[in-house]
Amino acid sequence: MSSTQQLQDFVTQVRRDILRQVHAVNSGHPGGSLGCAEFFSVLFQEVLNASTDFDMDGKEEDLFFLSNGHISPVYYSVLARSGYFPVQELNTFRKLDSRLQGHPTTHEGLPGVRIASGSLGQGMSVAIGAALTKKLNGDQHLVYSLHGDGELQEGQNWEAIMYAGSHGVDNLIATVDYNKKQIDGATDDVLPLGSLRKKFEAFDWDVIDVKEGNNLEAIRNAFKEAKAKTGNKKPIVILMHTEMGNGVDFMMNTHAWHGKAPNDEQLESALAQNPETLGDY
Amino acid sequence: MKTYENTGSKDTRSGFGAGLTELGKTNPNVVALCADLTGSLKMDEFKANHPERFFQVGIAEANMIGLAAGMTIGGKIPFTGTFANFSTGRVYDQIRQSVAYSGKNVKICASHAGITLGEDGATHQILEDLGLMKMLPGMTVINTCDFNQTKAATKAIAAHNGPVYLRFGRPKVANFTPENQTFEIGKAVHLQEGTDVSIIATGHLVWEALEAAKRLHEKGITTDVINIHTIKPLDEAAIINSAKKTGCIVTAEEHNFLGGLGESVARTLAQHHPTPQEFVATQDTFGESGTPAELMEKYGLNAKSIVEKAEKVIARK
């Protein structure tokens, strides 16, 4: 994508898609989805070297795994608007007989999805496994993944982080959506994460901090820096400081919209803050 | 009746190791992962031959299952190895979401299953794994009876596209099935022909079933003996046909009677041909420390117990 304005328009349309998907079925997770709209847009529009002619094995292309599967609305919107499946299909989100299940799955054959996620804490291992196979296959492409910060409370992550660090899985760029919120409140109140930088560094990872995780230029630069660090015997993690609910004033600065849909009035207000750019589905 | 010869007792886990060694040479896509039990799982030879395709993951089974699921993306065929307890109960949700629901081509290979793990006791003796695994949609569940069959099964599951649970054990048991057999997933093996009672057995109980059939023969009772190495998908036709012929069934397995082979057989018969059935299995209990033979005797998992149940079920006809 050529200009920042074009990408910003893409992000705004993705925000509308997120809000309209969850509103239509009165369920889903808008908060984390809105907070990651910039990340997904930069990744799929500018970073991933991948074909929209989807093949599960993904040989000779970059791969992406979403571990915190509840932010499926942003994933689906960006996949559709990047050409993986018709944008109109966003209409089927969470409905009977849909490929757009509440949480992403391979089970219904949705192009772009390579693993089911939703039960938290499993995606790091899967991403590392795919990165190991890329190495075995002599495939120079990279593996990207996204994880919630609250999700790091799951112990399996640290088994995986220990493995990847000690084995120098350096073709992996994991990103943590560091919004410091989870269902029950602030991560600091639920189960404090401490210093994620120190934790990852202690496991021999390269750590990149992005203080403005909802700033397109900051995310672009983080990916550039991360790609430059690959191949150095260390896995890479981007700690992406985001704002849950970003782009909708009443959804920000609270954990309340983690898993709650807006009503009609709230939707109207939220959409007014994000005027249509690329056309609603 | 047919005679089966023990060509030399061996552990079924060594059959797995031998099969994996062959696969290493014949299939470059096969990779192996182990959670700090390489020797116990007999994976040393594969590791020595193909260090680049062997992944020591440490004592971290959840990560092992996730790594395996991810490794399938790009065409690898991962075989994970640890004890049955740590292969199933410990990692049930990882298997459910990342392997079964995601439809990944992972082979979960589980040694030291059941009570014959012996002296380590109940913490390690899982008697619930068949039930756990057979409830997962799309999961193939196999429980082999001897060295030769385990070796053949190991090779066969590499050629099968989809998630598989392969269960085997620790102790040396009779090796009596053909050395170079073709292993057909989902196909029962008919070992003895008889008309008075059917014994449908799996795993270590198959040899005990053959021994029980001999003892029953001495009493003038003829026995249909069927080896069910694949619990799922179950060879329902073989079971129904045998039930029609004999009119009564004994199932035998080294597993809880809740959730195991016996329940799968009972469901099949209830649906298609209701038949009196008795269960040789553990009775909703944990195990304990002891030698394998002592435990099989105490928990009623041997030829003697099968004979008793056979006579009981014949009386119910």
mmCIF file of C-alpha atoms in Angstrom, chain B residues 16 20 31-35 41 43 55 57 61 63-69 71 77-83 86-87 91 95 99 106-111 164-166 168:
data_model
loop_
_atom_site.group_PDB
_atom_site.id
_atom_site.type_symbol
_atom_site.label_atom_id
_atom_site.label_comp_id
_atom_site.label_asym_id
_atom_site.label_seq_id
_atom_site.Cartn_x
_atom_site.Cartn_y
_atom_site.Cartn_z
ATOM 1 C CA PHE B 16 7.194 -48.502 18.316
ATOM 2 C CA LEU B 20 9.985 -45.252 13.995
ATOM 3 C CA VAL B 31 9.889 -35.930 12.636
ATOM 4 C CA ALA B 32 9.923 -37.030 16.276
ATOM 5 C CA LEU B 33 9.414 -35.029 19.454
ATOM 6 C CA CYS B 34 10.031 -36.301 22.959
ATOM 7 C CA ALA B 35 9.460 -34.861 26.430
ATOM 8 C CA LEU B 41 9.997 -44.535 24.370
ATOM 9 C CA MET B 43 13.383 -43.300 20.276
ATOM 10 C CA PHE B 55 13.242 -32.556 18.863
ATOM 11 C CA VAL B 57 11.398 -30.548 24.163
ATOM 12 C CA GLU B 61 4.251 -31.734 27.113
ATOM 13 C CA ASN B 63 4.445 -27.201 24.251
ATOM 14 C CA MET B 64 5.309 -30.509 22.586
ATOM 15 C CA ILE B 65 1.741 -30.968 21.321
ATOM 16 C CA GLY B 66 1.592 -27.366 20.095
ATOM 17 C CA LEU B 67 4.968 -27.626 18.357
ATOM 18 C CA ALA B 68 3.805 -30.817 16.666
ATOM 19 C CA ALA B 69 0.600 -29.155 15.457
ATOM 20 C CA MET B 71 5.170 -28.561 12.393
ATOM 21 C CA ILE B 77 4.523 -35.715 10.070
ATOM 22 C CA PRO B 78 5.284 -35.295 13.779
ATOM 23 C CA PHE B 79 5.373 -38.271 16.161
ATOM 24 C CA THR B 80 5.222 -37.162 19.800
ATOM 25 C CA GLY B 81 6.470 -39.511 22.492
ATOM 26 C CA THR B 82 5.895 -39.625 26.217
ATOM 27 C CA PHE B 83 4.001 -41.766 28.742
ATOM 28 C CA PHE B 86 1.318 -37.173 29.933
ATOM 29 C CA SER B 87 0.245 -37.768 26.316
ATOM 30 C CA VAL B 91 -2.519 -32.066 27.423
ATOM 31 C CA ILE B 95 -4.844 -31.957 21.639
ATOM 32 C CA VAL B 99 -4.624 -31.031 16.884
ATOM 33 C CA VAL B 106 -0.032 -35.402 14.454
ATOM 34 C CA LYS B 107 0.733 -38.910 15.755
ATOM 35 C CA ILE B 108 0.469 -38.996 19.545
ATOM 36 C CA CYS B 109 2.475 -42.044 20.619
ATOM 37 C CA ALA B 110 1.971 -43.116 24.198
ATOM 38 C CA SER B 111 3.968 -45.673 26.130
ATOM 39 C CA VAL B 164 -3.851 -40.578 15.641
ATOM 40 C CA TYR B 165 -3.458 -41.772 19.224
ATOM 41 C CA LEU B 166 -1.209 -44.856 19.364
ATOM 42 C CA PHE B 168 1.383 -49.192 23.853
#
